[in-house]
Short mmCIF file of C-alpha atoms (C1' of nucleotides) in Angstrom, two decimals:
data_model
loop_
_atom_site.label_atom_id
_atom_site.label_comp_id
_atom_site.label_asym_id
_atom_site.label_seq_id
_atom_site.Cartn_x
_atom_site.Cartn_y
_atom_site.Cartn_z
CA MET A 18 -54.20 84.79 -102.36
CA THR A 19 -56.07 87.65 -101.52
CA SER A 20 -56.67 88.66 -98.18
CA ARG A 21 -59.40 86.29 -96.06
CA ILE A 22 -61.61 87.02 -93.39
CA ILE A 23 -60.79 84.34 -90.64
CA LEU A 24 -63.13 84.07 -87.75
CA CYS A 25 -62.30 82.05 -84.01
CA ALA A 26 -65.42 81.23 -82.16
CA ASP A 27 -63.88 80.59 -78.34
CA MET A 28 -66.22 79.47 -74.97
CA ASP A 29 -65.11 81.93 -72.37
CA ALA A 30 -65.04 79.23 -69.40
CA PHE A 31 -66.16 75.71 -71.46
CA PHE A 32 -66.17 73.53 -69.04
CA ALA A 33 -67.67 75.80 -65.62
CA SER A 34 -70.69 77.08 -68.84
CA VAL A 35 -71.71 73.62 -70.12
CA GLU A 36 -71.63 72.52 -65.95
CA GLN A 37 -73.26 75.41 -64.86
CA GLN A 38 -76.08 75.32 -67.94
CA ALA A 39 -76.66 70.88 -66.61
CA ASN A 40 -77.42 71.89 -63.12
CA PRO A 41 -79.57 75.64 -62.78
CA LYS A 42 -77.44 75.11 -58.93
CA LEU A 43 -73.74 76.04 -60.44
CA ARG A 44 -75.02 78.81 -62.11
CA GLY A 45 -73.91 82.80 -61.13
CA LYS A 46 -71.88 80.38 -58.56
CA PRO A 47 -68.29 80.24 -58.17
CA ILE A 48 -67.31 76.59 -59.38
CA ALA A 49 -64.62 74.78 -60.78
CA VAL A 50 -64.00 71.58 -63.08
CA ILE A 51 -61.33 68.72 -61.83
CA GLY A 52 -60.87 65.44 -62.71
CA SER A 53 -60.84 62.64 -60.77
CA ALA A 54 -57.55 61.62 -59.30
CA ALA A 55 -56.88 61.86 -56.11
CA ARG A 56 -54.38 64.76 -56.64
CA THR A 57 -56.12 66.88 -59.25
CA VAL A 58 -55.87 70.81 -60.34
CA VAL A 59 -58.20 73.52 -61.39
CA VAL A 60 -58.49 72.14 -65.48
CA THR A 61 -61.00 75.35 -65.65
CA ARG A 62 -62.84 78.01 -63.93
CA SER A 63 -66.90 79.81 -64.05
CA TYR A 64 -65.90 83.39 -64.04
CA GLU A 65 -67.14 83.95 -60.84
CA ALA A 66 -64.46 82.02 -59.78
CA ARG A 67 -62.10 83.73 -61.68
CA ALA A 68 -62.91 87.21 -59.39
CA PHE A 69 -61.58 85.52 -56.31
CA GLY A 70 -58.29 84.78 -57.96
CA VAL A 71 -58.47 81.01 -58.68
CA LYS A 72 -56.66 80.34 -61.75
CA THR A 73 -56.54 77.51 -63.85
CA GLY A 74 -53.31 74.66 -62.88
CA MET A 75 -54.69 75.44 -58.97
CA ASN A 76 -54.40 72.08 -56.89
CA ILE A 77 -57.71 72.44 -55.11
CA TYR A 78 -56.73 73.77 -52.15
CA GLU A 79 -54.99 76.76 -53.08
CA ALA A 80 -58.38 77.14 -55.57
CA LYS A 81 -60.50 76.48 -51.62
CA ASN A 82 -58.04 78.85 -50.18
CA ALA A 83 -59.00 81.53 -52.67
CA CYS A 84 -62.00 81.17 -52.79
CA PRO A 85 -63.58 79.11 -49.90
CA HIS A 86 -67.04 78.75 -50.69
CA ILE A 87 -65.86 77.27 -54.04
CA ILE A 88 -67.69 74.41 -56.40
CA PHE A 89 -65.93 71.85 -57.28
CA VAL A 90 -67.06 69.92 -59.90
CA PRO A 91 -64.66 66.92 -61.22
CA GLY A 92 -65.34 67.47 -65.27
CA ASP A 93 -67.20 65.15 -67.87
CA ASN A 94 -65.78 64.46 -70.81
CA GLU A 95 -69.36 63.44 -72.67
CA LYS A 96 -71.28 66.56 -72.44
CA TYR A 97 -68.15 68.38 -73.57
CA THR A 98 -67.30 66.73 -76.28
CA TYR A 99 -71.15 66.21 -77.68
CA THR A 100 -71.83 69.92 -77.24
CA CYS A 101 -68.84 70.48 -79.55
CA GLY A 102 -69.97 68.18 -81.49
CA GLU A 103 -73.34 69.62 -81.36
CA LEU A 104 -71.06 73.36 -82.05
CA GLU A 105 -69.65 72.51 -84.36
CA LYS A 106 -73.44 72.14 -87.20
CA ILE A 107 -74.12 75.87 -85.84
CA TYR A 108 -70.82 76.65 -87.95
CA ARG A 109 -71.67 74.46 -90.30
CA LYS A 110 -74.15 76.82 -91.10
CA TYR A 111 -71.98 79.52 -91.66
CA THR A 112 -68.99 77.73 -94.44
CA PRO A 113 -68.33 74.36 -94.89
CA ASP A 114 -64.06 75.85 -94.28
CA ILE A 115 -64.09 74.89 -90.44
CA GLU A 116 -61.26 74.33 -88.27
CA VAL A 117 -61.78 72.33 -85.21
CA TYR A 118 -59.05 73.50 -83.03
CA SER A 119 -59.39 72.38 -79.95
CA ILE A 120 -63.10 71.36 -78.60
CA ASP A 121 -64.11 75.07 -77.02
CA GLU A 122 -62.02 77.08 -80.27
CA ALA A 123 -63.10 76.45 -84.08
CA PHE A 124 -61.10 78.68 -86.82
CA LEU A 125 -63.88 79.49 -89.52
CA ASP A 126 -63.05 80.27 -92.89
CA ILE A 127 -66.03 82.78 -94.57
CA THR A 128 -63.72 85.50 -96.25
CA GLU A 129 -65.92 83.38 -99.74
CA THR A 130 -69.68 83.79 -97.38
CA HIS A 131 -69.88 85.97 -94.97
CA HIS A 132 -71.86 88.41 -97.48
CA LEU A 133 -75.12 86.05 -97.26
CA PHE A 134 -75.04 87.08 -93.61
CA GLY A 135 -74.62 90.67 -93.94
CA GLY A 136 -71.01 90.80 -93.78
CA PRO A 137 -68.76 89.26 -91.24
CA VAL A 138 -69.86 91.08 -88.12
CA GLU A 139 -73.29 90.52 -88.61
CA LEU A 140 -72.20 86.64 -89.50
CA ALA A 141 -70.92 86.66 -85.61
CA GLU A 142 -73.35 88.13 -84.08
CA GLN A 143 -75.62 85.29 -85.61
CA ILE A 144 -73.32 81.87 -83.97
CA LYS A 145 -73.16 83.99 -80.70
CA GLN A 146 -76.47 84.25 -80.56
CA GLU A 147 -77.30 80.59 -81.17
CA ILE A 148 -74.97 79.24 -79.32
CA LYS A 149 -76.56 81.75 -76.52
CA GLU A 150 -80.18 79.90 -77.44
CA ARG A 151 -79.28 77.15 -78.09
CA PHE A 152 -76.92 76.31 -75.21
CA ASN A 153 -76.96 79.48 -72.22
CA ILE A 154 -72.77 79.31 -73.34
CA ASN A 155 -71.78 83.06 -73.52
CA CYS A 156 -68.36 82.34 -76.45
CA THR A 157 -66.19 85.42 -78.09
CA ILE A 158 -65.20 86.23 -81.16
CA GLY A 159 -62.22 87.78 -82.52
CA ILE A 160 -61.61 88.21 -86.83
CA GLY A 161 -58.87 88.68 -88.78
CA PRO A 162 -56.88 88.62 -91.41
CA ASN A 163 -55.18 85.00 -90.89
CA ILE A 164 -56.05 82.75 -87.48
CA LEU A 165 -53.11 84.84 -85.47
CA ILE A 166 -54.55 87.76 -85.47
CA SER A 167 -57.88 86.33 -85.02
CA LYS A 168 -56.91 84.25 -82.33
CA LEU A 169 -54.74 87.17 -80.83
CA VAL A 170 -58.31 88.80 -81.09
CA SER A 171 -60.56 86.52 -79.77
CA ASP A 172 -58.05 85.96 -76.56
CA ILE A 173 -58.02 89.53 -75.83
CA SER A 174 -62.00 90.08 -76.33
CA LYS A 175 -62.52 87.61 -73.19
CA PRO A 176 -65.54 87.34 -72.31
CA ASP A 177 -68.58 87.40 -74.11
CA GLY A 178 -66.74 89.77 -76.95
CA LEU A 179 -67.11 90.77 -80.64
CA ARG A 180 -64.72 92.24 -82.34
CA TRP A 181 -63.37 92.07 -85.90
CA VAL A 182 -59.63 93.35 -87.16
CA LYS A 183 -59.50 94.63 -90.53
CA ASP A 184 -56.05 93.61 -92.05
CA ASP A 185 -54.63 98.02 -92.21
CA GLU A 186 -55.59 97.32 -88.08
CA VAL A 187 -53.56 95.02 -87.22
CA SER A 188 -49.83 97.51 -86.91
CA LEU A 189 -51.92 99.47 -84.52
CA LEU A 190 -53.12 97.01 -82.54
CA LEU A 191 -49.24 94.77 -82.08
CA GLU A 192 -47.47 97.97 -81.82
CA GLU A 193 -48.10 98.60 -77.29
CA LEU A 194 -49.23 95.15 -77.07
CA PRO A 195 -46.43 93.37 -74.86
CA VAL A 196 -44.91 89.77 -76.71
CA LYS A 197 -46.71 87.07 -74.26
CA GLU A 198 -49.88 87.92 -75.80
CA LEU A 199 -49.24 86.48 -79.15
CA TRP A 200 -49.75 82.58 -79.60
CA GLY A 201 -46.51 80.80 -79.94
CA ILE A 202 -44.28 82.93 -77.19
CA GLY A 203 -45.15 81.25 -74.04
CA PRO A 204 -43.32 82.35 -70.74
CA LYS A 205 -39.89 80.75 -71.69
CA THR A 206 -40.02 83.26 -74.58
CA THR A 207 -41.11 86.53 -73.23
CA GLU A 208 -38.21 86.31 -71.36
CA LYS A 209 -35.43 85.68 -73.75
CA LEU A 210 -37.60 88.57 -76.29
CA MET A 211 -37.11 90.92 -72.65
CA ALA A 212 -34.04 90.71 -72.36
CA MET A 213 -33.15 91.39 -75.86
CA GLY A 214 -35.25 94.79 -74.71
CA ILE A 215 -37.98 93.87 -76.60
CA ASN A 216 -41.39 94.27 -75.12
CA THR A 217 -43.66 94.49 -77.58
CA CYS A 218 -45.56 93.01 -80.88
CA GLY A 219 -44.85 96.71 -82.49
CA ALA A 220 -40.16 96.17 -81.74
CA LEU A 221 -40.00 91.66 -82.54
CA GLY A 222 -42.04 93.54 -86.18
CA ARG A 223 -39.25 95.89 -86.61
CA ALA A 224 -35.98 94.02 -85.42
CA PRO A 225 -33.72 93.25 -86.88
CA VAL A 226 -34.62 89.54 -87.89
CA SER A 227 -30.51 89.06 -87.61
CA LEU A 228 -30.62 89.40 -84.01
CA LEU A 229 -33.69 87.02 -84.14
CA ARG A 230 -32.01 84.45 -86.80
CA SER A 231 -28.98 84.17 -83.82
CA ARG A 232 -31.32 83.52 -80.36
CA PHE A 233 -33.79 81.60 -81.75
CA GLY A 234 -32.23 79.45 -85.23
CA ILE A 235 -34.59 79.40 -88.08
CA MET A 236 -37.61 80.31 -85.33
CA GLY A 237 -36.30 83.57 -85.33
CA GLU A 238 -38.15 85.23 -88.92
CA HIS A 239 -41.60 83.15 -87.66
CA LEU A 240 -41.14 85.68 -84.59
CA LYS A 241 -40.20 88.36 -86.40
CA ALA A 242 -43.39 87.15 -89.24
CA MET A 243 -45.17 87.26 -86.16
CA GLY A 244 -44.86 90.77 -84.98
CA GLN A 245 -45.97 92.00 -87.36
CA GLY A 246 -48.96 89.94 -87.95
CA ARG A 247 -48.29 87.60 -90.48
CA CYS A 248 -49.29 84.02 -90.49
CA GLU A 249 -48.72 81.65 -93.34
CA ARG A 250 -50.63 79.04 -92.20
CA VAL A 251 -53.82 78.36 -92.96
CA ILE A 252 -57.21 76.12 -91.44
CA SER A 253 -56.87 72.83 -92.13
CA VAL A 254 -59.83 71.41 -92.67
CA ASN A 255 -58.17 67.64 -92.09
CA GLU A 256 -57.80 66.10 -89.11
CA ALA A 257 -54.34 64.56 -89.37
CA ASP A 258 -53.75 61.41 -87.91
CA PRO A 259 -52.16 61.44 -84.52
CA LYS A 260 -48.94 61.04 -84.22
CA THR A 261 -48.96 59.93 -80.79
CA ILE A 262 -50.90 58.07 -78.66
CA GLY A 263 -50.58 58.14 -74.90
CA HIS A 264 -52.12 58.42 -71.34
CA SER A 265 -50.41 59.19 -68.40
CA MET A 266 -51.39 59.51 -64.54
CA THR A 267 -50.35 61.30 -61.16
CA LEU A 268 -50.31 58.33 -58.38
CA PRO A 269 -52.71 57.99 -56.34
CA LYS A 270 -49.03 57.79 -54.67
CA ASP A 271 -45.73 57.93 -54.92
CA ILE A 272 -44.88 54.24 -55.35
CA SER A 273 -41.72 52.60 -54.73
CA SER A 274 -43.50 49.33 -55.01
CA ILE A 275 -42.52 47.94 -59.05
CA ARG A 276 -45.08 45.57 -58.70
CA GLN A 277 -46.94 48.02 -58.12
CA ILE A 278 -45.36 50.30 -61.24
CA GLU A 279 -46.06 47.47 -63.87
CA ALA A 280 -49.66 47.43 -62.40
CA TYR A 281 -49.87 50.82 -63.23
CA MET A 282 -48.18 50.15 -66.42
CA LEU A 283 -50.19 47.80 -67.48
CA GLN A 284 -52.99 50.00 -66.84
CA LEU A 285 -51.41 52.66 -69.39
CA SER A 286 -50.68 50.66 -71.18
CA ASP A 287 -54.25 49.29 -72.15
CA MET A 288 -55.35 52.80 -72.50
CA VAL A 289 -52.72 53.18 -75.46
CA GLY A 290 -53.33 50.35 -76.52
CA SER A 291 -57.47 49.91 -76.76
CA ARG A 292 -57.70 53.69 -78.08
CA ALA A 293 -55.16 52.75 -80.75
CA ARG A 294 -57.36 49.66 -81.82
CA LYS A 295 -60.52 51.59 -81.76
CA HIS A 296 -59.56 53.98 -84.59
CA GLY A 297 -57.58 51.49 -86.59
CA PHE A 298 -53.69 52.59 -84.98
CA ALA A 299 -50.51 51.34 -84.63
CA GLY A 300 -46.69 52.07 -84.08
CA SER A 301 -44.38 50.59 -83.41
CA THR A 302 -42.25 53.28 -81.07
CA VAL A 303 -43.14 52.42 -76.99
CA ARG A 304 -41.85 55.44 -74.25
CA LEU A 305 -42.30 54.88 -70.57
CA THR A 306 -41.98 58.55 -69.10
CA ILE A 307 -41.23 58.38 -65.31
CA ARG A 308 -42.12 61.98 -63.20
CA TYR A 309 -40.55 61.84 -59.59
CA PRO A 310 -42.17 63.22 -56.38
CA ASP A 311 -39.20 66.07 -57.53
CA PHE A 312 -40.48 67.12 -60.55
CA GLU A 313 -37.92 66.02 -62.48
CA THR A 314 -39.46 63.73 -65.75
CA PHE A 315 -38.06 61.61 -67.16
CA THR A 316 -38.93 59.81 -69.84
CA LYS A 317 -37.27 56.50 -72.69
CA GLN A 318 -38.12 55.48 -75.81
CA THR A 319 -37.72 52.00 -77.22
CA HIS A 320 -38.47 50.40 -80.47
CA LEU A 321 -40.67 47.38 -81.05
CA PRO A 322 -39.48 44.73 -84.90
CA GLU A 323 -43.32 45.28 -85.87
CA HIS A 324 -45.51 47.96 -85.41
CA THR A 325 -48.29 47.01 -82.62
CA ASN A 326 -51.23 48.30 -80.87
CA HIS A 327 -51.86 44.90 -78.79
CA THR A 328 -51.72 45.95 -74.89
CA GLN A 329 -48.92 43.31 -73.98
CA GLU A 330 -46.68 43.72 -76.72
CA ILE A 331 -46.89 47.43 -75.52
CA TYR A 332 -47.25 46.98 -71.92
CA ARG A 333 -43.78 44.40 -72.30
CA ALA A 334 -42.09 47.41 -74.57
CA GLY A 335 -42.54 49.61 -71.26
CA VAL A 336 -41.72 46.80 -68.97
CA GLN A 337 -38.28 46.71 -71.62
CA ILE A 338 -37.59 50.10 -70.26
CA LEU A 339 -37.92 50.04 -66.53
CA ASP A 340 -35.49 46.82 -66.63
CA SER A 341 -33.12 49.20 -68.24
CA ILE A 342 -33.35 51.53 -65.81
CA LYS A 343 -32.07 52.61 -61.80
CA LEU A 344 -34.86 54.64 -60.18
CA LYS A 345 -33.30 57.11 -58.47
CA ASP A 346 -36.18 57.63 -56.12
CA LYS A 347 -40.09 56.89 -55.52
CA VAL A 348 -42.59 56.89 -58.72
CA ARG A 349 -44.67 60.56 -58.39
CA LEU A 350 -46.63 59.93 -62.63
CA LEU A 351 -45.87 57.65 -65.44
CA GLY A 352 -47.12 57.43 -68.50
CA ILE A 353 -48.02 55.30 -71.76
CA SER A 354 -46.81 56.84 -75.25
CA LEU A 355 -47.30 54.90 -78.71
CA SER A 356 -46.06 56.45 -81.31
CA SER A 357 -44.14 56.40 -85.56
CA ILE A 358 -48.03 55.53 -85.70
CA GLU A 359 -49.38 54.13 -88.51
CA ARG A 360 -52.67 52.49 -90.21
CA VAL A 361 -53.61 49.65 -89.33
CA THR A 362 -56.71 47.19 -91.30
CA GLY A 363 -58.95 44.74 -91.08
CA GLN A 364 -59.34 42.04 -89.16
CA MET A 365 -59.59 44.08 -85.53
CA PRO A 366 -62.90 45.56 -85.05
CA LEU A 367 -65.00 41.81 -85.73
CA PHE A 368 -62.95 40.69 -82.46
CA LYS A 369 -61.54 43.47 -80.54
CA GLU A 370 -63.45 42.95 -77.53
CA LYS A 371 -61.85 39.37 -77.42
CA ALA A 372 -58.50 40.75 -78.76
CA LYS A 373 -58.48 43.39 -75.86
CA GLN A 374 -59.61 41.38 -73.31
CA LYS A 375 -56.32 38.30 -73.97
CA ALA A 376 -54.01 40.92 -74.38
CA LEU A 377 -55.14 41.81 -70.61
CA LEU A 378 -54.29 38.70 -70.10
CA GLY A 379 -51.87 37.51 -71.51
CA ALA A 380 -50.08 40.70 -69.77
CA VAL A 381 -51.42 39.64 -66.53
CA ASP A 382 -49.71 37.34 -67.30
CA ALA A 383 -46.23 38.57 -68.37
CA ILE A 384 -46.37 40.04 -64.36
CA ASN A 385 -47.43 36.50 -62.87
CA ASP A 386 -44.55 34.92 -64.84
CA LYS A 387 -41.96 37.38 -63.30
CA TYR A 388 -43.88 37.90 -59.68
CA GLY A 389 -44.95 34.49 -59.06
CA GLU A 390 -47.69 33.03 -59.55
CA PHE A 391 -51.09 34.56 -58.32
CA LYS A 392 -49.83 37.74 -57.91
CA ILE A 393 -52.17 39.20 -59.72
CA THR A 394 -55.11 37.29 -61.16
CA TRP A 395 -57.75 38.78 -63.61
CA ALA A 396 -60.29 39.58 -60.41
CA SER A 397 -57.09 41.81 -58.91
CA TYR A 398 -55.85 43.81 -61.94
CA SER A 399 -60.30 44.20 -62.48
CA ALA A 400 -60.38 45.52 -58.93
CA MET A 401 -56.81 47.83 -58.77
CA VAL A 402 -57.78 49.29 -61.97
CA GLU A 403 -60.48 52.59 -61.45
CA ARG A 404 -60.31 53.66 -65.02
CA PRO A 405 -59.47 57.63 -64.87
CA LYS A 406 -62.21 59.28 -65.71
CA VAL A 407 -59.47 61.47 -68.57
CA ILE A 408 -60.57 65.40 -68.49
CA ALA A 409 -58.35 66.92 -71.39
CA PRO A 410 -59.35 70.47 -73.15
CA ALA A 411 -57.27 69.95 -76.70
CA TRP A 412 -59.46 66.95 -77.02
CA ARG A 413 -61.40 67.04 -80.48
CA PRO A 414 -64.74 66.69 -81.41
CA SER A 415 -64.03 63.43 -83.17
CA GLY A 416 -61.26 60.87 -83.97
CA VAL A 417 -59.03 59.01 -82.07
CA ARG A 418 -58.53 62.07 -79.54
CA ASN A 419 -61.52 61.91 -78.68
CA ILE A 420 -60.92 60.13 -75.39
CA LYS A 421 -63.27 57.80 -74.06
CA ILE A 422 -62.31 54.96 -71.18
CA LYS A 423 -64.31 51.68 -71.39
CA LYS A 424 -64.28 50.51 -68.19
"C1'" DT B 20 -52.34 70.10 -48.56
"C1'" DC B 21 -48.89 71.47 -52.20
"C1'" DT B 22 -48.50 71.21 -58.57
"C1'" DG B 23 -53.49 66.63 -64.46
"C1'" DG B 24 -53.69 64.87 -68.93
"C1'" DG B 25 -54.01 65.31 -73.92
"C1'" DG B 26 -51.01 66.41 -77.73
"C1'" DT B 27 -46.70 69.10 -81.75
"C1'" DC B 28 -42.61 70.93 -83.24
"C1'" DC B 29 -38.47 71.66 -82.11
"C1'" DT B 30 -33.21 70.85 -80.32
"C1'" DA B 31 -28.47 69.60 -77.99
"C1'" DG B 32 -26.13 66.24 -77.91
"C1'" DG B 33 -24.28 61.82 -79.19
"C1'" DA B 34 -23.75 57.72 -82.24
"C1'" DC B 35 -21.88 55.73 -85.92
"C1'" DC B 36 -20.13 56.63 -90.85
"C1'" DC B 37 -17.06 57.92 -95.18
"C1'" DT C 28 2.99 71.01 -77.22
"C1'" DC C 29 -1.38 65.65 -79.91
"C1'" DT C 30 -6.74 65.08 -80.38
"C1'" DG C 31 -10.01 65.56 -89.07
"C1'" DG C 32 -14.74 67.33 -91.25
"C1'" DG C 33 -17.98 66.49 -92.79
"C1'" DG C 34 -22.94 64.08 -92.57
"C1'" DT C 35 -27.22 61.88 -91.21
"C1'" DC C 36 -30.30 59.51 -87.26
"C1'" DC C 37 -31.29 59.43 -83.37
"C1'" DT C 38 -33.16 60.40 -78.53
"C1'" DA C 39 -34.24 63.07 -74.56
"C1'" DG C 40 -35.53 67.14 -73.09
"C1'" DG C 41 -38.41 71.35 -73.21
"C1'" DA C 42 -41.30 74.71 -75.64
"C1'" DC C 43 -45.97 76.52 -75.94
"C1'" DC C 44 -50.48 75.03 -76.56
"C1'" DC C 45 -55.85 73.21 -74.88
#
DNA sequence: TCTGGGGTCCTAGGACCC
DNA sequence: TCTGGGGTCCTAGGACCC
């Protein structure tokens, strides 16, 4: 294959920028976009907040400590998915070969089209300008011969950057670059590589493949290729079907009551089931995740005889798992996920809401069967269950990963 | 006052089989 | 003084990403 020209467009502080755009009072101020749950963390923060050392993943107390006048803004998924969809329309003016990688990031293969716009840099400038004019959001664009390099270049050019690294400039760029900058090399791999005396991408690219293979298995060859700036992965224009559909939540308080645990599991099962139903998927593996206060996290899965997307079938499978284990402590987080996914066709959409309602009632019945009548009524379930507003940066603008939780 | 939520992919080790 | 040896499949856990 001839050399490609791949562009990576990455919005700067996307959620925070959208919020500052939506509310002028937030502009120029340190803000942090957070989730709606009681025990939430900073999801994204404005550059003004970054200047104070506010980091993603900090809890609100840490963030407040770092920046006493920080403004917390609960995230609003609808604004971000809308903007993401509009961004995609902008990209489509420049090439049909687009991979919307996440809600704030996209790859564009501009090999065949850049000359129409005066070249890769000129094309990128036009995209940046168009996004700025339309949304008043800055983005950073990295251009390179493959996805790995374009992503890397955009990461190191933030904020509001634009850079094109050509094929013959890659090795110079990588020579002194720390390995942790590479997409796919996280803290653990960085630590292992450094223990081997490999600190830079240049060194990684020169390391004997036998050594890397003995330490990292089949990833060894992949790592060496990355060190040399090579990457086989190409843009995938079509979004693949999901392999899992799941929800989890850190509970407002650690709990030990089985009945309370099951009530949350019912809520999670319904969130999973309704999303699967909405997009026409069903699964035959149900997995329960439990996190204890010490952060030890336990998962156990079970298989169903048939694929399902019904709330109460998912829920019952979860309860079956719960019944099979002994809790070692109070529960901090619960998760329910559905996997072994396949597409289902027909019937469901028409009576979707009825089916959902029926499914929920069935599940409420199941709790009552177990604990005696009137422990949970439909009203008490509804009152108890406040649908969380889920903020997850890994969403895509369309398809099953665009999570809209209906009340 | 503690540490979110959505995913994908890989792997170590156990169960099981011949 | 002993404890085969492959192969496959599955599970739970973990690394990594946005």
